[in-house]
Coordinates of C-alpha atoms in Angstrom, one line a residue:
L1 CA 322.8 187.1 50.8
L2 CA 320.4 190.0 50.4
I3 CA 318.6 191.5 53.4
R4 CA 315.4 193.2 52.6
K5 CA 314.4 196.4 54.4
P6 CA 311.2 196.2 56.3
Y7 CA 308.3 197.8 54.5
H8 CA 306.8 200.8 56.2
F9 CA 303.1 201.6 55.6
R10 CA 302.0 205.2 55.3
P11 CA 300.9 206.9 58.5
G12 CA 297.4 205.8 59.5
T13 CA 297.3 202.6 57.4
A14 CA 298.1 200.3 60.3
T15 CA 295.7 202.2 62.6
S16 CA 292.8 201.9 60.1
R17 CA 293.5 198.2 59.6
E18 CA 293.3 197.7 63.4
I19 CA 290.1 199.7 63.6
H20 CA 288.5 197.5 60.9
R21 CA 289.7 194.3 62.6
Y22 CA 288.1 195.4 65.9
Q23 CA 284.9 196.4 64.1
K24 CA 284.6 193.0 62.5
S25 CA 285.3 191.0 65.7
T26 CA 282.5 189.9 68.0
E27 CA 284.6 189.5 71.2
S28 CA 284.0 191.9 74.0
L29 CA 286.8 194.3 74.6
K30 CA 285.4 195.4 77.9
L31 CA 285.8 192.1 79.8
P32 CA 289.6 191.9 79.8
F33 CA 289.8 195.4 81.2
Q34 CA 287.2 194.6 83.9
R35 CA 289.2 191.6 84.9
L36 CA 292.3 193.7 85.3
V37 CA 290.4 196.2 87.4
V38 CA 289.1 193.5 89.6
L39 CA 292.6 192.1 90.1
E40 CA 293.9 195.5 91.1
I41 CA 291.0 196.0 93.6
I42 CA 291.7 192.5 95.2
K43 CA 295.5 193.3 95.3
Q44 CA 294.7 196.6 97.0
I45 CA 292.4 195.0 99.6
L46 CA 295.0 192.4 100.5
C47 CA 297.7 194.9 100.8
C48 CA 295.6 197.2 103.0
D49 CA 294.7 194.2 105.2
R50 CA 298.3 193.3 105.6
F51 CA 299.2 196.9 106.6
E52 CA 296.3 197.0 109.1
G53 CA 297.6 193.9 110.8
T54 CA 301.2 195.3 110.7
H55 CA 300.0 198.5 112.3
L56 CA 298.1 196.6 115.0
C57 CA 301.3 194.6 115.8
S58 CA 303.3 197.8 116.1
I59 CA 300.7 199.3 118.4
H60 CA 300.7 196.1 120.5
A61 CA 304.5 196.5 120.9
K62 CA 303.9 200.1 122.1
R63 CA 305.6 201.6 119.0
T64 CA 304.4 204.0 116.3
T65 CA 307.0 202.9 113.8
I66 CA 306.3 199.9 111.6
M67 CA 309.2 197.4 111.5
P68 CA 309.9 194.3 109.4
K69 CA 309.2 192.1 112.4
D70 CA 305.7 193.6 112.6
V71 CA 305.1 192.6 109.0
Q72 CA 306.3 189.0 109.7
S73 CA 304.1 188.8 112.9
A74 CA 301.0 190.0 111.0
R75 CA 301.7 187.5 108.2
R76 CA 302.0 184.6 110.7
I77 CA 298.9 185.6 112.6
R78 CA 296.7 185.7 109.5

């Protein structure tokens, strides 16, 4: 049973092949990146909203420190 060694192309060959592939394609490369950016923005907004509610719960309890029960209360309220 012979096991062949994987063939290694010269430096730059795979890169130039990839460049040619993207030059031939008609798909937009910008859209997937924009979708990722939008997802990150939404995630950040939701996280900030949760922490604002948590902060308000801790203020209501006359504390300055945020505790796990504040997070749970804020989650239940919203």
